[in-house]
Structure formats: C-alpha cells, structure tokens
Short mmCIF file of C-alpha atoms in Angstrom, two decimals:
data_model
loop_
_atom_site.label_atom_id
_atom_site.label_comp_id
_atom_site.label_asym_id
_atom_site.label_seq_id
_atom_site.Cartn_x
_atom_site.Cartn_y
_atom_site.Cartn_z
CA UNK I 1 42.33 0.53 8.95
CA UNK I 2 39.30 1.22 11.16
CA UNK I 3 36.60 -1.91 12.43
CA UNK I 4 33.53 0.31 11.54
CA UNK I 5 30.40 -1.17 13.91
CA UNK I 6 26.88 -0.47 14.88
CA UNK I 7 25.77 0.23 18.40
CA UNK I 8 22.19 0.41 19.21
CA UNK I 9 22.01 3.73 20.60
CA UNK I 10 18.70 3.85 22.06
CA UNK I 11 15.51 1.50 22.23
CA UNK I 12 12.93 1.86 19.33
CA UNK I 13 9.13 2.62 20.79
CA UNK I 14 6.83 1.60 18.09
CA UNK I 15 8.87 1.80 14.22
CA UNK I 16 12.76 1.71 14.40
CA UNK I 17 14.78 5.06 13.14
CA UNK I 18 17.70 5.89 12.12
CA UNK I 19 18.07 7.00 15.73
CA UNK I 20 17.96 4.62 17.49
CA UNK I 21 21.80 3.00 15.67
CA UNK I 22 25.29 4.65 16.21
CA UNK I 23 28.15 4.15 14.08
CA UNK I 24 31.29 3.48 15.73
CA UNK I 25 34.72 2.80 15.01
CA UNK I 26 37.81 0.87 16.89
CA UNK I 27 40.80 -0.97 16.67
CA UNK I 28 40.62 -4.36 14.38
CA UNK I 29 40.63 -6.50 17.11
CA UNK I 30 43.92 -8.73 17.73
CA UNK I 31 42.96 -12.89 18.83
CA UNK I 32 43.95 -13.92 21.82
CA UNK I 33 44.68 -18.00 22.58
CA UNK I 34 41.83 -19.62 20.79
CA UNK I 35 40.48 -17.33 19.06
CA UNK I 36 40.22 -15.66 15.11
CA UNK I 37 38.90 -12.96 13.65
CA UNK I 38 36.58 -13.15 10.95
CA UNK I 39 36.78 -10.42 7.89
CA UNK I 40 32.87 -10.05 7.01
CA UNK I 41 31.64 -10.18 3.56
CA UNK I 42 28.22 -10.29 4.14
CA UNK I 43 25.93 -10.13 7.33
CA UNK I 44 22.13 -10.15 7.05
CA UNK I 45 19.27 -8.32 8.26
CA UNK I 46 16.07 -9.89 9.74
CA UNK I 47 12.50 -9.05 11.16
CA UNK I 48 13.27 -11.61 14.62
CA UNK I 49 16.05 -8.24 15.15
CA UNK I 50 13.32 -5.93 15.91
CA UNK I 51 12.21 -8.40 19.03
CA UNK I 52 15.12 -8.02 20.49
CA UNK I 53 15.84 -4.01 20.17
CA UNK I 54 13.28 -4.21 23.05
CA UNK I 55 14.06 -5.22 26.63
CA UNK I 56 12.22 -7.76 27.03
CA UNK I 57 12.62 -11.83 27.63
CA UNK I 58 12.28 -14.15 24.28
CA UNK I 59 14.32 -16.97 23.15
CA UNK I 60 17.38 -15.00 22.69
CA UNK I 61 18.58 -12.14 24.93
CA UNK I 62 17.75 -8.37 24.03
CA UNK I 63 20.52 -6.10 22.07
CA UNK I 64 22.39 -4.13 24.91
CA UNK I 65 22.63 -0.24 24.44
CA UNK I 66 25.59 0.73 23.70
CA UNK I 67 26.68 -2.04 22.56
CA UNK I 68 27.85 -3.69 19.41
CA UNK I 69 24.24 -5.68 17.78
CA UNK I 70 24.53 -8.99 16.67
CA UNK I 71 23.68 -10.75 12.89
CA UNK I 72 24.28 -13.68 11.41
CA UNK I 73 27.49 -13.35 8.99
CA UNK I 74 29.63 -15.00 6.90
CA UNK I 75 33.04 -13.99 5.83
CA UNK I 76 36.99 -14.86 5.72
CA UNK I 77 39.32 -16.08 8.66
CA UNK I 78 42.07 -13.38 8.42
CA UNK I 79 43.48 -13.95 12.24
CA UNK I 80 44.29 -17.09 13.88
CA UNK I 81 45.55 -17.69 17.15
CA UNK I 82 45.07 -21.07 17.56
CA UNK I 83 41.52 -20.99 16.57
CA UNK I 84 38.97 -23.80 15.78
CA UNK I 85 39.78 -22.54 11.85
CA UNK I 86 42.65 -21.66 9.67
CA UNK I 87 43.27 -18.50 8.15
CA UNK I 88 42.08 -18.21 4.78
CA UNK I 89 38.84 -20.86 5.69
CA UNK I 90 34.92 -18.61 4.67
CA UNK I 91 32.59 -19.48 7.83
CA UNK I 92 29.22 -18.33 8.29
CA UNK I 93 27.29 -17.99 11.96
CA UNK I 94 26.39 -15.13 14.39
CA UNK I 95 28.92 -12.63 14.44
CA UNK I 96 28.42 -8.51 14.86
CA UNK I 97 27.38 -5.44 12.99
CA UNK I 98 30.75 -5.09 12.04
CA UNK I 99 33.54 -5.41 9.60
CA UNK I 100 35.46 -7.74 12.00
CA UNK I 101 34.52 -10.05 14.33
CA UNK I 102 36.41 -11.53 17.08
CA UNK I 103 35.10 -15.07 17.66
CA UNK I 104 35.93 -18.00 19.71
CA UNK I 105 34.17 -19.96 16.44
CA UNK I 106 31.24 -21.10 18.63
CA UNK I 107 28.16 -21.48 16.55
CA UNK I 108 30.58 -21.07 13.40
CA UNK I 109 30.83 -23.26 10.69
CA UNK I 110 32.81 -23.59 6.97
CA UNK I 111 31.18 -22.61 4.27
CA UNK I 112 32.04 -23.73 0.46
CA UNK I 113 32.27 -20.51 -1.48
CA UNK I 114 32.22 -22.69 -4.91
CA UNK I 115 28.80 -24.01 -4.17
CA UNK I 116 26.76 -20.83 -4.31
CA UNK I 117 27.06 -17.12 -3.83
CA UNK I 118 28.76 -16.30 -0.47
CA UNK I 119 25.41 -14.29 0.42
CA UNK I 120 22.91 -17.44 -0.30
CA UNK I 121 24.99 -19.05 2.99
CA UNK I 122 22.62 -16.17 4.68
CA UNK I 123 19.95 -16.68 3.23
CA UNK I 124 18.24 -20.17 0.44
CA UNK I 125 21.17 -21.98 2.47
CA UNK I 126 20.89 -20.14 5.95
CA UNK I 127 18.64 -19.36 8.19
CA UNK I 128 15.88 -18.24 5.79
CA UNK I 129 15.89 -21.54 4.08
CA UNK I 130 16.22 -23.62 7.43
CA UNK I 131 12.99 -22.10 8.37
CA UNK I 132 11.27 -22.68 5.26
CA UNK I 133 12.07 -26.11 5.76
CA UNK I 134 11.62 -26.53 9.42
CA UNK I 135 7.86 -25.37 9.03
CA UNK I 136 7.15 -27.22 6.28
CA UNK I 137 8.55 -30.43 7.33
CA UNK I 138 8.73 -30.34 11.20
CA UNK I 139 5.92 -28.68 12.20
CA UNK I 140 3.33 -28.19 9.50
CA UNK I 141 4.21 -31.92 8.33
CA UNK I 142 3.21 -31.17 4.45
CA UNK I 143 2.37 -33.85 2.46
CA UNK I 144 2.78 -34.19 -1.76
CA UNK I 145 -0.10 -32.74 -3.32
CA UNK I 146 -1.31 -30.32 -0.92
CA UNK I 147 -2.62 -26.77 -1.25
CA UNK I 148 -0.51 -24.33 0.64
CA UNK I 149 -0.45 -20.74 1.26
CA UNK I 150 2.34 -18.36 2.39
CA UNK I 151 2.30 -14.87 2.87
CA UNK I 152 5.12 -12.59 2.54
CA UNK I 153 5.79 -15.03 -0.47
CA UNK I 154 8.48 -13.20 -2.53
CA UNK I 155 10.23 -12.95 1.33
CA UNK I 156 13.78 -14.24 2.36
CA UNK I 157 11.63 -17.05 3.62
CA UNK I 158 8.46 -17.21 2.14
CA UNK I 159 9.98 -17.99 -1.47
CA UNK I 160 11.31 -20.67 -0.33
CA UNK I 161 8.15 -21.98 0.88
CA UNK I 162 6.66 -21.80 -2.31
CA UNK I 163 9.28 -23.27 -4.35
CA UNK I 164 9.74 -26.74 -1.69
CA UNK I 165 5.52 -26.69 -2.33
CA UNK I 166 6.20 -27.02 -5.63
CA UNK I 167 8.72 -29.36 -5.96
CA UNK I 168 6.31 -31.61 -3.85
CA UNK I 169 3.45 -31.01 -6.00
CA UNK I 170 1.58 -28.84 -4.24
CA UNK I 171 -1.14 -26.63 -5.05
CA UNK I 172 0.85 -23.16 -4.03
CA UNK I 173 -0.56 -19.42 -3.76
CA UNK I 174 0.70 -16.44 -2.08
CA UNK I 175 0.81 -12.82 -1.23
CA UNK I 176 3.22 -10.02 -1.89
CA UNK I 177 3.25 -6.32 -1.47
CA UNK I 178 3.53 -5.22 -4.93
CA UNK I 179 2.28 -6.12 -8.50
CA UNK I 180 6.27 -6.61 -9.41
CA UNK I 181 7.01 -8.94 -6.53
CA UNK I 182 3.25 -10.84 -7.29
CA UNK I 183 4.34 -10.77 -11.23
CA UNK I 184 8.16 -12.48 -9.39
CA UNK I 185 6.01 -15.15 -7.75
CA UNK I 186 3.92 -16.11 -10.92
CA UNK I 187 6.54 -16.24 -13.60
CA UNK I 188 9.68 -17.05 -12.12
CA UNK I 189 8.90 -19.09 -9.29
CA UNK I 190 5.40 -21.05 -10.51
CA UNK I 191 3.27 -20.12 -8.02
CA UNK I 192 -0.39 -21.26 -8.96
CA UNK I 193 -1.86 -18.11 -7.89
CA UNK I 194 -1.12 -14.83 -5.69
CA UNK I 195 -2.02 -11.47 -4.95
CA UNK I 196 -1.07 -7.92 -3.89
CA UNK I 197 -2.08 -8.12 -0.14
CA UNK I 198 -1.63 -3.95 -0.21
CA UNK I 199 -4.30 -3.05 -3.12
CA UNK I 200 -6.19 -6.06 -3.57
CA UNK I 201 -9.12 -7.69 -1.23
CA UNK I 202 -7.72 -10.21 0.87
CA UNK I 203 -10.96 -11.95 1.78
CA UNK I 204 -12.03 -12.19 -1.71
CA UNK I 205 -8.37 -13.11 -3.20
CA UNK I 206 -7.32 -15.79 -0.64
CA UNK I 207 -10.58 -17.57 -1.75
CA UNK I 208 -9.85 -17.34 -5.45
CA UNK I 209 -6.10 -18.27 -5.40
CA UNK I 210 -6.95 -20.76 -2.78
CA UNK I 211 -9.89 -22.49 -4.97
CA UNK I 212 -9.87 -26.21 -3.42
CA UNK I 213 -8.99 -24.63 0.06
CA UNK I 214 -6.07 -24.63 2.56
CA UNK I 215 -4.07 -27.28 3.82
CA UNK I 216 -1.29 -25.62 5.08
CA UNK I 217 -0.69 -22.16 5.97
CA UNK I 218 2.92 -20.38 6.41
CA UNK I 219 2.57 -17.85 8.52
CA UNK I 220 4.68 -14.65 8.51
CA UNK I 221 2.50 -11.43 8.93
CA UNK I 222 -0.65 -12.12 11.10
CA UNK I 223 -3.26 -9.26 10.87
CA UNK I 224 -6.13 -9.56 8.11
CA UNK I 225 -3.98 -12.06 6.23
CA UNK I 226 -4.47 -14.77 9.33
CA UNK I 227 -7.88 -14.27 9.15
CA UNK I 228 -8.82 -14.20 5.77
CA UNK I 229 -6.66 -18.18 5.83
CA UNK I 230 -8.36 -19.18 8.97
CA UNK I 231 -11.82 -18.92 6.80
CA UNK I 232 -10.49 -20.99 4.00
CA UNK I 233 -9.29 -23.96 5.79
CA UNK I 234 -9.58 -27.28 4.86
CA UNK I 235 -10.38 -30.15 7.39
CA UNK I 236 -7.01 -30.97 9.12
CA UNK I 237 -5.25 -27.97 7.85
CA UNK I 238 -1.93 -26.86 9.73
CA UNK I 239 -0.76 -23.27 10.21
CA UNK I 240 2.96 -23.23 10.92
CA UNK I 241 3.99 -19.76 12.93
CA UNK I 242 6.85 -18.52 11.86
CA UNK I 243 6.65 -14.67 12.72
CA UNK I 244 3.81 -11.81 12.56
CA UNK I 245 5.93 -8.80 11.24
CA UNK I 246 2.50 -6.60 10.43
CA UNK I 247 2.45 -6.43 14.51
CA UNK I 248 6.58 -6.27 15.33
CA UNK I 249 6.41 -2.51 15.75
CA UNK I 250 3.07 -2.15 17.23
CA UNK I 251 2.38 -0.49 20.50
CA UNK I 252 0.61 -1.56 23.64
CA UNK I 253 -1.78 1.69 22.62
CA UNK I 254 -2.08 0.57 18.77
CA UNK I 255 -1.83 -3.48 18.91
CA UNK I 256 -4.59 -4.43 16.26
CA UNK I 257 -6.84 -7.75 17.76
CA UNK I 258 -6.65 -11.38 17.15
CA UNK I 259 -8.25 -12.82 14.64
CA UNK I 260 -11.55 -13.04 15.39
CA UNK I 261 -12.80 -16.10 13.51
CA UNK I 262 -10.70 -18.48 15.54
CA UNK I 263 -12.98 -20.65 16.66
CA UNK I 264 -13.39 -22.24 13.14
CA UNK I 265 -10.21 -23.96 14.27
CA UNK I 266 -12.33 -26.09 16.20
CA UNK I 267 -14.80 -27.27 13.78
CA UNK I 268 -11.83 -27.82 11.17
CA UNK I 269 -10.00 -29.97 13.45
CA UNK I 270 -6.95 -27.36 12.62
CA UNK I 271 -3.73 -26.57 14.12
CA UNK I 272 -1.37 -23.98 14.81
CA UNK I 273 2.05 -23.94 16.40
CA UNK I 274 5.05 -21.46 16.91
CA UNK I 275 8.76 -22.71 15.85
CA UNK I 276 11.91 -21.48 16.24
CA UNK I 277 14.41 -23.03 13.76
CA UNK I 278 17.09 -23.54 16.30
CA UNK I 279 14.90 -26.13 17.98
CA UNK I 280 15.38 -28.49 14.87
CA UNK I 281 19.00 -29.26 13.79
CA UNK I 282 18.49 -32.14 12.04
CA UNK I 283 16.29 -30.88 9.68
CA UNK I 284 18.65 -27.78 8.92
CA UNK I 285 21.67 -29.49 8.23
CA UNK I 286 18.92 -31.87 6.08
CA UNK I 287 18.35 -28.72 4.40
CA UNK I 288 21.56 -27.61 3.43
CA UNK I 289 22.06 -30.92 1.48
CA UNK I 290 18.68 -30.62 -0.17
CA UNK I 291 18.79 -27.39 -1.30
CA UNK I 292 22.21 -27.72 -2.17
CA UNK I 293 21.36 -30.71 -4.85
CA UNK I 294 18.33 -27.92 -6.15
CA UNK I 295 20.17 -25.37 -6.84
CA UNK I 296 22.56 -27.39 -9.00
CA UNK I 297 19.30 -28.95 -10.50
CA UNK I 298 17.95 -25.35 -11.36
CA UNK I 299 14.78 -26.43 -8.95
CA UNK I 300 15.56 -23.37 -6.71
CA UNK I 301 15.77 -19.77 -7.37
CA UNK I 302 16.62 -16.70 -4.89
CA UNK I 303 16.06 -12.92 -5.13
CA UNK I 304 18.25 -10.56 -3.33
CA UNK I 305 18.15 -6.90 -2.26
CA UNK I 306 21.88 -6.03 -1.47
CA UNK I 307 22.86 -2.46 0.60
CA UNK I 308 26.63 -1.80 0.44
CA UNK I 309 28.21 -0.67 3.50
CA UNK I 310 28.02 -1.13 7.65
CA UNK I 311 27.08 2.36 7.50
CA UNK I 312 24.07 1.52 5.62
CA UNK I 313 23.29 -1.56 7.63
CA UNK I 314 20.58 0.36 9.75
CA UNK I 315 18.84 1.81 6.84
CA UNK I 316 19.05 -1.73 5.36
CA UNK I 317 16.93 -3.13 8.21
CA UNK I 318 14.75 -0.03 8.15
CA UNK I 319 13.78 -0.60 4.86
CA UNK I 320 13.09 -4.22 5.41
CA UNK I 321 10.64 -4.12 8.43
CA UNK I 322 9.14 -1.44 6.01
CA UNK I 323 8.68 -4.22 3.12
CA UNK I 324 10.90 -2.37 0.84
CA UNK I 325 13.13 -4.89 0.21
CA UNK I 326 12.72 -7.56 -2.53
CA UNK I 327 13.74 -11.04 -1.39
CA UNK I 328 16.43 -11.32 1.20
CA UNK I 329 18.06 -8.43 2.67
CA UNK I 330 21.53 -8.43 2.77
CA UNK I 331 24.74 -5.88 3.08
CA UNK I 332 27.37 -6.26 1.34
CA UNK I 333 30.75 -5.29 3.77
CA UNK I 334 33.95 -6.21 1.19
CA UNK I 335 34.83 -8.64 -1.26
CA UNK I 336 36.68 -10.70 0.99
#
C-alpha cells in the first residue's frame, strides 16, 4: 500500500485549477519515538485554504510548493510509537492532504465516533461550528430576540448561524446561491426569510427578508451583499467578519471596491470586527458541548457534500470556492 498525497504544484493567480495540485505517492510513513500515524477518514476543504496558496503573510504560514498541503482531519491511530494516543483511538486536528499522517499529536484531540458522524467532527462540531459560535457569541455578542442576517447561509458555517439564531429566538434571514439551497434554508432549517443572492435583487430582498432591520450581520462574502446589510442596519447593529470569499480569488487588476455606503456606520453607532476562531478557545470547546446536547435534542441539522478520494480532493476545493458545493465540503478517504 501507497500514502497517496497532494502537493501544491504551483501558486494559483486569480481562480485555483486543477494545475496548480500534484498527486503524489510514498511510503506509509513508519513513527519514530513519540510519534503515530493517523489513518484518515475524512479531511475537509475550506475557503481560509485559498489565502494561503499565495505567498503572502496572514495568521498562518503559506502552503510550500512542492510540498504536502495541510487540512484539518480526523481519522484512526493505526501506528504508535509511544505516542500521546493509542492505537485504535479516532482524533481529529490538522493533519495533511493525505491518506496518512505522521503526527507528533500536537493540536490533536479524541474524538467520540458514537456521538455523531465521524465527518460532523469537521464540520457542526469542528471548525465550521466553532466559528459560528465564536462570531455570534464572542464578537458579535447576540442577544435573544434579535434580527440577524448571514450570507452564504446554507454554508459549512453559515447554517449554523442560522440555526444558534433560532434557537435564541431570533428574527433570522439569509442568502444562498440557488432556489434549492434557499428552499434548504426555509423548510428544513426555519429561517424567517432568504433569498437567491445570484438571480434575485439584493438591495430590494435584504430589505424585505430583513423587515424590522439588522442587528447582527454574519459576514462571509463581502461585495454587494455587505452593502446592501450596511443600508439596513439597525442602531447598534454588529457585523462579525468572518471571511469575504466573493473577493478570495480576485486580482490586484480586478479587486471590486469597498462598500461605498460605509459611513452609515457612523450614524448607526455600528460595528465591525475580524475574528479568527483560534483566538477563542473557550468558547469552542463551549461549543462542542452545546452543540453536542442539540444534536441529540434534534435542535441542529447539517448538510454535507461528500467527494470520495485524495485524488479528488483538489477538485473538491475547486468546486467549493466555486459555490458548488451544498453545505460542508468534505472527502471521504476510507472507512477507517
């Protein structure tokens, strides 16, 4: 047996391709003192990996070309030498594009694969769900009864969002790229209102799903979206930044402008502030338990969109920054 991986061949300008990944195989790697090796069963895809395809500084360090890229995983100890977990133990954390991954166990942790589907650990349980959270509750501070917005609603993230809205009470709306993901929102997650951000106005939908205003905003695309919020904001109203995927592949040549109404922040006494998850443990482990207790409760659901295969991994994440995907985008590397 082969450890099949993905190298980033070359650095995307603009739109990833196929291209710009190489498959690779090698030796299934053999633990040294300390370490194990992990079998994966599932590793995830997400938009934050097109940030660091480029060379530049951010919170985490770029991919290196020709080297293997990194995901978040979770999978099956098969190796042990010694290592922080025995053989046999499911752990989820940042491991490689890969169907094995040798691992020290930093940043790993156990994972109960009675609890939910091994791929939710990625994603209503993982980082997805931290996130949701984390803006909700750390930095956009919502309060019972609000009105809140998210776009990319039917999202790994943003239907989350919605559902923690409406288990406070909130007033909840949304957008989506497609009447079937908008119909998703609507009837099987209770969203008050959304719309089809590709075929419908924005300007004149946000204001008619939004109908008593905006209290808090979830941000995840930027672009139009941002500025059709920005003009329905209550007094007070937060804006929690997550990411701004309509801009991830954009160009110094074809960067689209800020929003251009910002100055209603002002008047509105609103704010706005960036997050990264990481920079909130607390309320991610707070998560897990929460969400945990929901999903036995039926008060949470989660759609998937699963691609089989390391080989397919690329396309996988192609297809995602593309919106193709429906819910959180996973691949699926064994049964183990």
């Amino acid at each position: 047996m082969k450890n099949k991986q993905i190298l980033l061949k070359s650095r995307p300008n603009g739109w990833p391709t196929a291209d710009n990944f190489e498959l690779a195989e090698s030796a299934i790697p053999e633990p040294a003192a300390g370490q194990m090796v992990i079998e994966t069963s599932y590793m995830s895809v997400d938009p934050y990996m097109r940030g660091r395809m480029n060379d530049t500084k951010s919170y985490v360090p770029p991919f290196e070309l020709g080297k293997v890229m990194q995901a978040g995983i979770v999978g099956k100890v098969i190796a042990s030498n010694g290592g922080k977990f025995d053989v046999g133990t499911y752990v989820g954390g940042m491991g490689d594009w890969a169907n094995y991954t040798l691992t020290d166990a930093t940043g790993f942790h156990p994972v109960d694969p009675s609890l939910a589907p091994l791929s939710y650990y990625l994603g209503i349980l993982g980082m997805p769900g931290m996130t949701a959270y984390v803006g909700l509750k750390g930095v956009a501070e919502m309060k019972e009864g609000e009105n809140l917005f998210v776009s990319a609603a039917s999202g790994a993230v943003g239907q989350v969002v919605g559902q923690i809205g409406k288990n406070m009470g909130c007033h909840v709306a949304g957008s989506a790229g497609s009447d079937e993901k908008v119909a998703y929102l609507k009837d099987e997650l209770g969203f008050d209102a959304a719309f089809n951000y590709k075929t419908d106005d924005i300007f004149k939908s946000m204001k008619g799903c939004n109908p008593k205003g905006i209290d808090v905003y979830f941000e995840n695309v930027g672009g139009p979206q941002l500025e059709a919020v920005i003009a329905n904001l209550n007094f007070n109203a937060r804006i929690a930044l997550c990411g701004m995927i309509s801009m991830y592949n954009a160009t110094l040549e074809d960067m689209p402008p800020g929003p251009r109404n910002m100055a209603l922040l002002v008047g509105r006494s609103a704010r706005m502030q960036g997050f990264i998850v990481s920079n909130y443990p607390e309320l991610g482990r707070e998560w897990v338990q929460l969400a945990a207790g929901w999903l036995k409760e039926g008060k949470l659901k989660y759609h998937e969109s699963v691609a089989d295969g390391i080989e397919n991994a690329p396309q996988a994440f192609i297809d995602m920054m593309q919106g193709k995907n429906f819910g959180k985008q996973v691949v699926k590397l064994s049964d183990a």
